[in-house]
mmCIF file of C-alpha atoms and ligand atoms in Angstrom:
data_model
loop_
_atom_site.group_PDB
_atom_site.id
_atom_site.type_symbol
_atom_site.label_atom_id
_atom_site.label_comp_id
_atom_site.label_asym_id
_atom_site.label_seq_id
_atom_site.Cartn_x
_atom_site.Cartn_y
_atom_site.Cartn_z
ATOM 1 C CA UNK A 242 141.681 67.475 -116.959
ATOM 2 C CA UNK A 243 144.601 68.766 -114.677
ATOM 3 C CA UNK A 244 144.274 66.392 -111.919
ATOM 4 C CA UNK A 245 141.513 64.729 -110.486
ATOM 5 C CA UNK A 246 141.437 64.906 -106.992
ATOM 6 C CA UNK A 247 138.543 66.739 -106.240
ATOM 7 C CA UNK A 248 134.660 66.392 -107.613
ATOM 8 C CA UNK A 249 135.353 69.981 -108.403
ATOM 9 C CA UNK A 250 138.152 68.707 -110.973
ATOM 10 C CA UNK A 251 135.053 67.337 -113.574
ATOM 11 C CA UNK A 252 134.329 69.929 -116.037
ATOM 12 C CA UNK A 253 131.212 68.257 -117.581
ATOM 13 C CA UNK A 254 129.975 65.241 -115.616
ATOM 14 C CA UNK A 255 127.370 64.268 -117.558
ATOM 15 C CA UNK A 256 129.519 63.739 -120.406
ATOM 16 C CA UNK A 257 132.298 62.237 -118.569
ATOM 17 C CA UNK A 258 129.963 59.389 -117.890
ATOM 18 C CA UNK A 259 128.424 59.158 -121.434
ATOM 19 C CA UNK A 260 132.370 58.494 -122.553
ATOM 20 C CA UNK A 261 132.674 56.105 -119.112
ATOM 21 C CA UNK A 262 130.105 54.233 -120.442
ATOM 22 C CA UNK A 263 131.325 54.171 -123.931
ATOM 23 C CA UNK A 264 134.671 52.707 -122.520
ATOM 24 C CA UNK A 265 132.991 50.130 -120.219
ATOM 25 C CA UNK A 266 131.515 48.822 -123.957
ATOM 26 C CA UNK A 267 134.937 48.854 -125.620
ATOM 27 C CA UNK A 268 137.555 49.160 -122.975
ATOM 28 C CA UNK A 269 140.849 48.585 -125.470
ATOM 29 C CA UNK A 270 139.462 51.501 -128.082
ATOM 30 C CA UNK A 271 142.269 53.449 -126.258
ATOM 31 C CA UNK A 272 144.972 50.867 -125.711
ATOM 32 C CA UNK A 273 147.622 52.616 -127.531
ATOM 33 C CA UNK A 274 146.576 56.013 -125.833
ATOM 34 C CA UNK A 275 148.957 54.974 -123.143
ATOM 35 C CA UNK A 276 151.800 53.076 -124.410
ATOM 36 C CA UNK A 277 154.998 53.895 -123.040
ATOM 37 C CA UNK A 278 153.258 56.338 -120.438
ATOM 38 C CA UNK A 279 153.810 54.354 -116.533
ATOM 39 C CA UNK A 280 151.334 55.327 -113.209
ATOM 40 C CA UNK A 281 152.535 55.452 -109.936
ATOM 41 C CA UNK A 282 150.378 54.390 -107.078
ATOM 42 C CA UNK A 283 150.960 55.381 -103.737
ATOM 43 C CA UNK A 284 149.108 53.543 -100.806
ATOM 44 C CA UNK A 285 149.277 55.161 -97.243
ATOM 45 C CA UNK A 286 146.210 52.409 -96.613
ATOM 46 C CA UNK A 287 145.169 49.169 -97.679
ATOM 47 C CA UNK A 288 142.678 49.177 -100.349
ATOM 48 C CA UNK A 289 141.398 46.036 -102.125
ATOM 49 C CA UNK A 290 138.612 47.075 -105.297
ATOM 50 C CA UNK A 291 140.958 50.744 -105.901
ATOM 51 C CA UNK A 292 143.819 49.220 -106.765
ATOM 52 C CA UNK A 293 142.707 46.406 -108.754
ATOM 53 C CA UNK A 294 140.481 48.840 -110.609
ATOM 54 C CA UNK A 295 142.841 51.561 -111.382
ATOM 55 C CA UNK A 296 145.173 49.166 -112.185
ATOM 56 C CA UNK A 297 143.003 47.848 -114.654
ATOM 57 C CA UNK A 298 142.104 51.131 -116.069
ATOM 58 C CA UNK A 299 145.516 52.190 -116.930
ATOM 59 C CA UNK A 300 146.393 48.478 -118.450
ATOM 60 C CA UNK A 301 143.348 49.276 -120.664
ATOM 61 C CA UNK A 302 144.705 52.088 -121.834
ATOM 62 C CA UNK A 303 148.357 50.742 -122.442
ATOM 63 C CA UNK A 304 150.291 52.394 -119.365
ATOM 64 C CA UNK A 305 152.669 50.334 -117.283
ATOM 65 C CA UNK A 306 151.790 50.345 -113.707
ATOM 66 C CA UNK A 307 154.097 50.918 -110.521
ATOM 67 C CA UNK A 308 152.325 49.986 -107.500
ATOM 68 C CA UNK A 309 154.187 50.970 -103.691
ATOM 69 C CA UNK A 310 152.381 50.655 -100.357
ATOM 70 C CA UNK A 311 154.734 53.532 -98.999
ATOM 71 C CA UNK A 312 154.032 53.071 -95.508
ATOM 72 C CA UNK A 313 155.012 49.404 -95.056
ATOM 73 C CA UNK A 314 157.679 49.867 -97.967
ATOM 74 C CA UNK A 315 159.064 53.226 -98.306
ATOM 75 C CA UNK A 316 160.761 56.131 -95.542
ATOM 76 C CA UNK A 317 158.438 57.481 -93.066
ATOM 77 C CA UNK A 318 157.833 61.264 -95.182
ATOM 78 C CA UNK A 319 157.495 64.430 -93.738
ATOM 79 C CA UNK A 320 154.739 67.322 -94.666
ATOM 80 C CA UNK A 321 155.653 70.267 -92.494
ATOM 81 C CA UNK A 322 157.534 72.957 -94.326
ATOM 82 C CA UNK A 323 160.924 73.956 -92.071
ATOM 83 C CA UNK A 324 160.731 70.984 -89.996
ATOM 84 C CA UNK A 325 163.856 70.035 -88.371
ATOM 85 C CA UNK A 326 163.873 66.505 -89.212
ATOM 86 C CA UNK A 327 165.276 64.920 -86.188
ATOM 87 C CA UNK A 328 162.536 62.382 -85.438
ATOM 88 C CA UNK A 329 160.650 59.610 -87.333
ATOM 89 C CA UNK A 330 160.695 60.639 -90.848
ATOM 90 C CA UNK A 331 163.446 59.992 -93.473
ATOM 91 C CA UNK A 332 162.399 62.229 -95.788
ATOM 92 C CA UNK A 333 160.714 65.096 -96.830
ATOM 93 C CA UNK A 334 157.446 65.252 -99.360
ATOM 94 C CA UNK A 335 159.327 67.987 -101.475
ATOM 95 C CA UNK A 336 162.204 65.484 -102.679
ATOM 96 C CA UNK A 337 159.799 62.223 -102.934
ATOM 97 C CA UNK A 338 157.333 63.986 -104.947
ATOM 98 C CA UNK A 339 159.525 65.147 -107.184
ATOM 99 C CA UNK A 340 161.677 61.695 -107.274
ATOM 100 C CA UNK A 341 158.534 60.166 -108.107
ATOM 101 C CA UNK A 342 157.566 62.096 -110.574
ATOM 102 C CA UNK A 343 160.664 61.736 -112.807
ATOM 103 C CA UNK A 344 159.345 57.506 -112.654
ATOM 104 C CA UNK A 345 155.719 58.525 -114.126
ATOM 105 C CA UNK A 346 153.462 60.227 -116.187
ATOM 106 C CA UNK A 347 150.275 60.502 -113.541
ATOM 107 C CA UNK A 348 150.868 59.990 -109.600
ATOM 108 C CA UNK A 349 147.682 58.044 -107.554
ATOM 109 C CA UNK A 350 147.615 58.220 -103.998
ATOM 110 C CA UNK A 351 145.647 57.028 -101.642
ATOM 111 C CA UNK A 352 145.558 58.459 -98.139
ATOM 112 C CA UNK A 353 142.607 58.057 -95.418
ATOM 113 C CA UNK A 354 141.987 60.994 -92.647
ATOM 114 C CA UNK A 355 144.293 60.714 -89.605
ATOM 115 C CA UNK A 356 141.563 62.121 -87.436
ATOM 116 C CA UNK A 357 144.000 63.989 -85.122
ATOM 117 C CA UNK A 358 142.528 67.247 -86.225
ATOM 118 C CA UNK A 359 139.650 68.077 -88.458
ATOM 119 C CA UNK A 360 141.416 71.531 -89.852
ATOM 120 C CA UNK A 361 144.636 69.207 -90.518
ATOM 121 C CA UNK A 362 142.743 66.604 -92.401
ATOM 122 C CA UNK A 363 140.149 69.603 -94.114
ATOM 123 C CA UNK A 364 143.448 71.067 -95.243
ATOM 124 C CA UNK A 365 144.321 67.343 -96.956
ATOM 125 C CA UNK A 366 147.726 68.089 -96.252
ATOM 126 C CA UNK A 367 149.212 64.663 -98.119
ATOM 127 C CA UNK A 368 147.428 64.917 -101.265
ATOM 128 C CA UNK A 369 148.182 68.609 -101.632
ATOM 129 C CA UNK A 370 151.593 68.007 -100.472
ATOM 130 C CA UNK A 371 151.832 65.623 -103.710
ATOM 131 C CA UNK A 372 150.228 68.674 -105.791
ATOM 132 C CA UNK A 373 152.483 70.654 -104.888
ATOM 133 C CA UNK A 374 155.424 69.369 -105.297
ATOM 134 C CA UNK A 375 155.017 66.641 -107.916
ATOM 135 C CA UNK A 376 155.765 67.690 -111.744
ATOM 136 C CA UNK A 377 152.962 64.876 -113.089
ATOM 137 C CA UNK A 378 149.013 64.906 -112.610
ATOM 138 C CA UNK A 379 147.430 63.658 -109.030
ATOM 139 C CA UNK A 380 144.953 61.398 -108.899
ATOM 140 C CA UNK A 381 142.994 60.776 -105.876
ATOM 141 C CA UNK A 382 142.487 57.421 -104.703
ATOM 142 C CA UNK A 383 140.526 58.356 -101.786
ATOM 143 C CA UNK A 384 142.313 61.379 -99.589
ATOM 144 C CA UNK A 385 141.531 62.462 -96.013
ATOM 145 C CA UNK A 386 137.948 64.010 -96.987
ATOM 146 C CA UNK A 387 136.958 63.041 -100.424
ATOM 147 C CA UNK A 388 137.084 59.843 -103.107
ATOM 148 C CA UNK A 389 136.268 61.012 -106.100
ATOM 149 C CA UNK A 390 136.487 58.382 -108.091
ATOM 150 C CA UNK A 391 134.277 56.424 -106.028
ATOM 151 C CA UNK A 392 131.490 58.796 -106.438
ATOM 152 C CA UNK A 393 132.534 59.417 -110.183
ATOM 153 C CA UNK A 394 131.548 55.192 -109.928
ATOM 154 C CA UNK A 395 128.254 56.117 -108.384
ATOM 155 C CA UNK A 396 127.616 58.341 -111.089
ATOM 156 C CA UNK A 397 127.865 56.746 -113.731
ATOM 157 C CA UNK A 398 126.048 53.452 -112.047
ATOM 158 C CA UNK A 399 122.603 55.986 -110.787
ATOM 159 C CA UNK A 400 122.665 56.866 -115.186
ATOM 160 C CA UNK A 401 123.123 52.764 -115.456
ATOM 161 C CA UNK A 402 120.505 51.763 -113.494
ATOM 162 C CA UNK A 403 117.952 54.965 -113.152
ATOM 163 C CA UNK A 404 114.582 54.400 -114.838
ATOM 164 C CA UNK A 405 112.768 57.986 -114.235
ATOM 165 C CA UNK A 406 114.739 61.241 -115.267
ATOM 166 C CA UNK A 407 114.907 62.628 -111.918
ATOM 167 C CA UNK A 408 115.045 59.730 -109.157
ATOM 168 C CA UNK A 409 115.053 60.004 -105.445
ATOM 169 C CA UNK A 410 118.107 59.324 -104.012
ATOM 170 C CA UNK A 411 118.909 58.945 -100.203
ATOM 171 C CA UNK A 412 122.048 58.844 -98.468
ATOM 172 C CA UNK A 413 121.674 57.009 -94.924
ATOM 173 C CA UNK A 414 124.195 56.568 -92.657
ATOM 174 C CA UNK A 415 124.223 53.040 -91.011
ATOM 175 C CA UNK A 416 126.379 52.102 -87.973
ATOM 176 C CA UNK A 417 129.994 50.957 -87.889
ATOM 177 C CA UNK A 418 132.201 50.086 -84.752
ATOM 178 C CA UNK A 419 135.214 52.233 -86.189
ATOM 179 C CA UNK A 420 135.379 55.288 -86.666
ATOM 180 C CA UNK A 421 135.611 56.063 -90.466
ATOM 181 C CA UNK A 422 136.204 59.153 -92.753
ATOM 182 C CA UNK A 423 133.053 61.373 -94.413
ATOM 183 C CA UNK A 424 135.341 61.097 -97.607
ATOM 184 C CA UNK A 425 133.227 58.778 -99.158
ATOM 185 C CA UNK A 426 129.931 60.748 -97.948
ATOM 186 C CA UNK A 427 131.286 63.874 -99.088
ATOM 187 C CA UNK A 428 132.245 63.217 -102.706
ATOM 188 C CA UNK A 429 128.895 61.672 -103.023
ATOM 189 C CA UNK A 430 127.077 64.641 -101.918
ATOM 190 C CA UNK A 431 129.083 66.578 -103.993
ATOM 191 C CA UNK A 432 128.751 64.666 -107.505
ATOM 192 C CA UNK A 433 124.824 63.929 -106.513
ATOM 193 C CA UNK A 434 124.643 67.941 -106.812
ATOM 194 C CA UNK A 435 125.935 67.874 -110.141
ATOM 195 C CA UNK A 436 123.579 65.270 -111.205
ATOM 196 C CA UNK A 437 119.564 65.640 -111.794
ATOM 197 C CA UNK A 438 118.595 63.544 -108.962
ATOM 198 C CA UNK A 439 116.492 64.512 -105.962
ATOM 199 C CA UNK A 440 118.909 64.346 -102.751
ATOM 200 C CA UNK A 441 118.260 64.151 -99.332
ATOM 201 C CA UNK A 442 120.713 62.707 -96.296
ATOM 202 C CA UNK A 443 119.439 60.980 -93.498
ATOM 203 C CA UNK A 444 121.604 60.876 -90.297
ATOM 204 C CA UNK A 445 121.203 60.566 -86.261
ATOM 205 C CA UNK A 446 121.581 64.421 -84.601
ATOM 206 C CA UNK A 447 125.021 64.921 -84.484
ATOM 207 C CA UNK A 448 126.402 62.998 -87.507
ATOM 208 C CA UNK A 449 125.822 66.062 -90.002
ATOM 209 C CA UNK A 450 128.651 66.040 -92.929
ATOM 210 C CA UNK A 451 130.488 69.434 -93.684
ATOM 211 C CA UNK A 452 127.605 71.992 -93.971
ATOM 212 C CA UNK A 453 130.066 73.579 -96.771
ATOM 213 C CA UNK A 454 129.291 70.541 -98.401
ATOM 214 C CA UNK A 455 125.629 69.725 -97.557
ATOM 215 C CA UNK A 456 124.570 73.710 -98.062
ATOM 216 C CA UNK A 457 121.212 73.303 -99.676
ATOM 217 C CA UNK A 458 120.515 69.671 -99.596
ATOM 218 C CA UNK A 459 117.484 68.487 -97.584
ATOM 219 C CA UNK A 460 118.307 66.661 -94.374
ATOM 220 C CA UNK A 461 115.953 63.895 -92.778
ATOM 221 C CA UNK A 462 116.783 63.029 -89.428
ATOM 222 C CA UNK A 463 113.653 60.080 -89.616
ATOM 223 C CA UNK A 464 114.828 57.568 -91.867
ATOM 224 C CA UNK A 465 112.053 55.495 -92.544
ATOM 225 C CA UNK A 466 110.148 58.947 -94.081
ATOM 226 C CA UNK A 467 113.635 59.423 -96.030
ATOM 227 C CA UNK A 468 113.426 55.909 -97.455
ATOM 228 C CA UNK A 469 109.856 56.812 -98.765
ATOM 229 C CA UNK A 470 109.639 56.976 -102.899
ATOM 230 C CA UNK A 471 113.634 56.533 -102.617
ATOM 231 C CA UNK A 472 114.910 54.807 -106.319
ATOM 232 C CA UNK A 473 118.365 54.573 -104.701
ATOM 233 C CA UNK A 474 119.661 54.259 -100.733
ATOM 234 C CA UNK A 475 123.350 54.650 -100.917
ATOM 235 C CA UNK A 476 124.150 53.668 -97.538
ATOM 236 C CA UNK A 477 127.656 54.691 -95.630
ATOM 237 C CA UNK A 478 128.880 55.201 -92.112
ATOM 238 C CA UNK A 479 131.280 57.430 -91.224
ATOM 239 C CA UNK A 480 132.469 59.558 -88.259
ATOM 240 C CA UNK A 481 131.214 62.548 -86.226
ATOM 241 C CA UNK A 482 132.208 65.833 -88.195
ATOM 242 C CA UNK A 483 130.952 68.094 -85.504
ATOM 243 C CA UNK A 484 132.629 65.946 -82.897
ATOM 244 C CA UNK A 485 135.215 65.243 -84.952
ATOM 245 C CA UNK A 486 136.421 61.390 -85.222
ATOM 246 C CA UNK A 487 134.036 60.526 -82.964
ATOM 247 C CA UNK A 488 131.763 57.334 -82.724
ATOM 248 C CA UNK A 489 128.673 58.865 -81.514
ATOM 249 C CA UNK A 490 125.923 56.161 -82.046
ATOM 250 C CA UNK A 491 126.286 52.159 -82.941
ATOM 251 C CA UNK A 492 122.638 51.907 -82.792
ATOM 252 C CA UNK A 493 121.121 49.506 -84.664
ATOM 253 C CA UNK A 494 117.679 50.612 -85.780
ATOM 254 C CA UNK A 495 119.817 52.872 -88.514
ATOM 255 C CA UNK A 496 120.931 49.239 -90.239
ATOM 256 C CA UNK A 497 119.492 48.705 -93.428
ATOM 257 C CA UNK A 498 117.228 45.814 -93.619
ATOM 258 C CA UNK A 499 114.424 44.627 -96.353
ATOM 259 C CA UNK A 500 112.131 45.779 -93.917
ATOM 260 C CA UNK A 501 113.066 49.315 -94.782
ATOM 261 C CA UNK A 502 113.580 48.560 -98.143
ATOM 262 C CA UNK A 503 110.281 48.142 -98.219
ATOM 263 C CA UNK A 504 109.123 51.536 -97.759
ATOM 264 C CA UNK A 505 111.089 52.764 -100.900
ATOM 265 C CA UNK A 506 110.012 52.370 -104.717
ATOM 266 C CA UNK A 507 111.756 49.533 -105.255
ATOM 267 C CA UNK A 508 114.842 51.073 -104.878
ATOM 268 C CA UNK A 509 118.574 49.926 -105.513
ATOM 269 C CA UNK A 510 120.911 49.716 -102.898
ATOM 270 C CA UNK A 511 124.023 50.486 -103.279
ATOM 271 C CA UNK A 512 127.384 50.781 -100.709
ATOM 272 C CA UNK A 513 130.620 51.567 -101.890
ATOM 273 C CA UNK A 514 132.313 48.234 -100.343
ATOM 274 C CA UNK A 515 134.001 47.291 -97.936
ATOM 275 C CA UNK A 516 130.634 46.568 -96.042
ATOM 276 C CA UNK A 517 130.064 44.576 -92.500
ATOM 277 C CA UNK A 518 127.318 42.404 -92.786
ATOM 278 C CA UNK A 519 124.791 42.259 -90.379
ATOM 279 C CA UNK A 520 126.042 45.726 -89.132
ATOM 280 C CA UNK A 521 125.783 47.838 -91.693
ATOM 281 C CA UNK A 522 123.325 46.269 -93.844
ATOM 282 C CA UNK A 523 121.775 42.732 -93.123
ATOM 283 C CA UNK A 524 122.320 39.754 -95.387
ATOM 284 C CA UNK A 525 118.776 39.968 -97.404
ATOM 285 C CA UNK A 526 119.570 42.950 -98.725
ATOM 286 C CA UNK A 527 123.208 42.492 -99.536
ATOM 287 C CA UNK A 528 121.942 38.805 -101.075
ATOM 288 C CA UNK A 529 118.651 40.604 -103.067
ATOM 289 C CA UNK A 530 118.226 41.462 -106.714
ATOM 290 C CA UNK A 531 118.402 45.158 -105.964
ATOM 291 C CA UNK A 532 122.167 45.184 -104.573
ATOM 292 C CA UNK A 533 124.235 47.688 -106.879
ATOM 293 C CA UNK A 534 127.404 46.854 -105.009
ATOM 294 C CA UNK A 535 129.061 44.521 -107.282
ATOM 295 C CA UNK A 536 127.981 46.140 -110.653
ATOM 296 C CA UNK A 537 129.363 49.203 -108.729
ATOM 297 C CA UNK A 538 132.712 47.625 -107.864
ATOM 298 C CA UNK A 539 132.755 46.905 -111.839
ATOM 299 C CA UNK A 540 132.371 50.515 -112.854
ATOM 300 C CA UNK A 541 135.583 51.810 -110.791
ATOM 301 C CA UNK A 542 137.425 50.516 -113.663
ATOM 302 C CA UNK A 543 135.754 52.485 -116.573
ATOM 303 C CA UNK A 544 135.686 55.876 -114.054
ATOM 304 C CA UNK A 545 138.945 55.104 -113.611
ATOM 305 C CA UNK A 546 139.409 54.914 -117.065
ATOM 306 C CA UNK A 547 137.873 58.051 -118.178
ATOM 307 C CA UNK A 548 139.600 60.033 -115.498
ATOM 308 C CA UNK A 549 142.725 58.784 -116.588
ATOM 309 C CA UNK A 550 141.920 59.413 -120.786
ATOM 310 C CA UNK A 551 141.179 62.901 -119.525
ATOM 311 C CA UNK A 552 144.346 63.621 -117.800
ATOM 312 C CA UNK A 553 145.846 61.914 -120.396
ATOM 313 C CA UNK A 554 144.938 63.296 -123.590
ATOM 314 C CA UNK A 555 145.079 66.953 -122.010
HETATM 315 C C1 AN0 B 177 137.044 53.368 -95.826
HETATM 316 C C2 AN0 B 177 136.241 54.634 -95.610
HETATM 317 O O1 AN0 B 177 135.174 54.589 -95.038
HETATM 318 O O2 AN0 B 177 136.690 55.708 -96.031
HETATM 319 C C3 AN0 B 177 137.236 53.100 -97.298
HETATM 320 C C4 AN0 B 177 136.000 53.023 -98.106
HETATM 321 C C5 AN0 B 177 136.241 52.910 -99.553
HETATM 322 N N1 AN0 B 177 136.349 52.238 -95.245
HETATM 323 C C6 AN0 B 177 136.819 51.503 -94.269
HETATM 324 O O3 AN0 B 177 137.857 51.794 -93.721
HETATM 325 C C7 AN0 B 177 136.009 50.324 -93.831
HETATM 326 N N1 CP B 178 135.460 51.324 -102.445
HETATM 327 C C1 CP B 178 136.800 51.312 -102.262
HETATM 328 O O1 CP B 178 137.487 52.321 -102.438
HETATM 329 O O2 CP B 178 137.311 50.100 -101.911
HETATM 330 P P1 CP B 178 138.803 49.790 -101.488
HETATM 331 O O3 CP B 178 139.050 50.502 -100.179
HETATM 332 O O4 CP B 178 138.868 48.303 -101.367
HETATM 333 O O5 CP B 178 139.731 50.311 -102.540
#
């Protein structure tokens, strides 16, 4: 592995989460993999369960960790080629990157959609910035449109927890007062259509994801016949793609309660974290035996881990 900051970046996902797993049994089989070998993360935003995780990863693996939130701590950067640099920012991407990169062996970033344009944050001009121009591997820790290594997570925790070969798995969207990115949506729909799962979104009208992204999966706009025979509801809000940015809906019929839990088999919830109670998803089902979201807060680690083996040993 190259880089990993795309779902498009796995070469085999089944057996990247077979060796995941393997790792989550024996995390310090590796711990001389790394020795000597230092990470770099770069936080644009705040972050809580990434940069523990990651963190954790690489110290499993025997790297040193350097951790910088560069927008509190370091010069304001610029992106635009042949800017004339007269206003806010210090410096320019093409010198940091490759500062940076003479520090470490892999470069994380994280860095969350700016919403002022949807073609500027579909271009993910930060992280490719940092592809660009660094001489070490990327790593993705969540970029204006995608966070693959929280669906890499999700992965691997569907295989944990799945009991039928092929189970039905529903993404709902669930209301949110801010407006937040589809990154999280869209790396799940794309590493769901990698995996042997049956998929279908549910969504009000006007909150459909990237169709690039969604070409093919089946879309329910009633959620209550989504939830129906569901073995897992991933539930996530995030922001108008159409309407880009936008907060189109708060209502609250599209929470998840037990109520709708009810109408699936049994399924598992799941939610990346962070989650607003009572907004997004009500306290009974948060508090019940089917909640995923800590045991999936547990496998960022070991995804972590595997991604960074990969780009590692390669
Ligand atoms: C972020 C998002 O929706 O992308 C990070 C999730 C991991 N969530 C919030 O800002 C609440
Ligand atoms: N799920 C996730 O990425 O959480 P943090 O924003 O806390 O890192």
């Amino acid at each position: 592995m190259k880089k990993y900051t795309n779902i498009s970046d796995i070469i085999l996902l089944p057996d990247l989460i077979d060796e995941a797993i393997a790792l989550k049994k024996n995390p310090f089989a590796f711990e001389q993999l790394a020795k000597h070998k230092t990470l770099v993360m770069l936080f644009f935003n705040p972050s809580l369960r990434t940069r523990l995780s990651t963190q954790k990863a690489a110290v499993n693996l025997g790297m040193q960790v350097m951790v910088m939130n560069i927008s509190n701590d370091g010069w304001a950067l610029e992106f635009e080629d042949g800017s004339v640099m007269k206003n806010g920012a210090a410096e320019h991407v093409k010198e940091a990157a490759q500062v940076i990169s003479q520090y470490c062996d892999v470069l994380a970033i994280r860095t969350f959609a700016g919403f002022k344009s949807r073609e500027e944050d579909y271009q993910e001009k930060v992280i490719n910035a940092f592809v660009k121009y660094a001489t070490v591997p990327i790593v993705s820790l969540e970029s204006a449109t995608g966070h693959p290594l929280q669906a890499l997570t999700d992965a691997i925790t569907i295989k944990e927890y799945q009991n039928i070969s092929k189970p039905k798995v529903v993404l709902s969207w669930a209301p949110h007062p801010k407006a937040l990115p589809q990154a999280v949506a869209n790396s799940f729909v794309e590493v769901m259509n990698l995996s042997n799962v049956e998929l279908v979104i549910t969504h009000p009208k006007g909150y459909e994801l990237n169709p690039e992204i969604t070409k093919g999966v089946s879309i329910e706009y009633n959620q209550g016949k989504a939830f129906e025979n569901a073995d897992f509801i991933y539930t996530k809000n995030w922001s108008s793609f159409t309407d880009y940015g936008k907060v189109l809906s708060q209502d609250k019929n599209w929470m998840i309660t037990q109520e709708k839990m009810e109408l699936t088999n049994n399924a598992k919830f799941m939610h990346c974290l962070p989650v607003r109670r009572n907004v997004v998803v009500t306290d009974a089902v948060l508090d019940s035996e089917n909640a995923l979201v800590i045991q999936q807060s547990n496998n960022r680690t070991f995804a972590a881990q595997v991604v960074l083996k990969k780009i590692l040993e390669s």
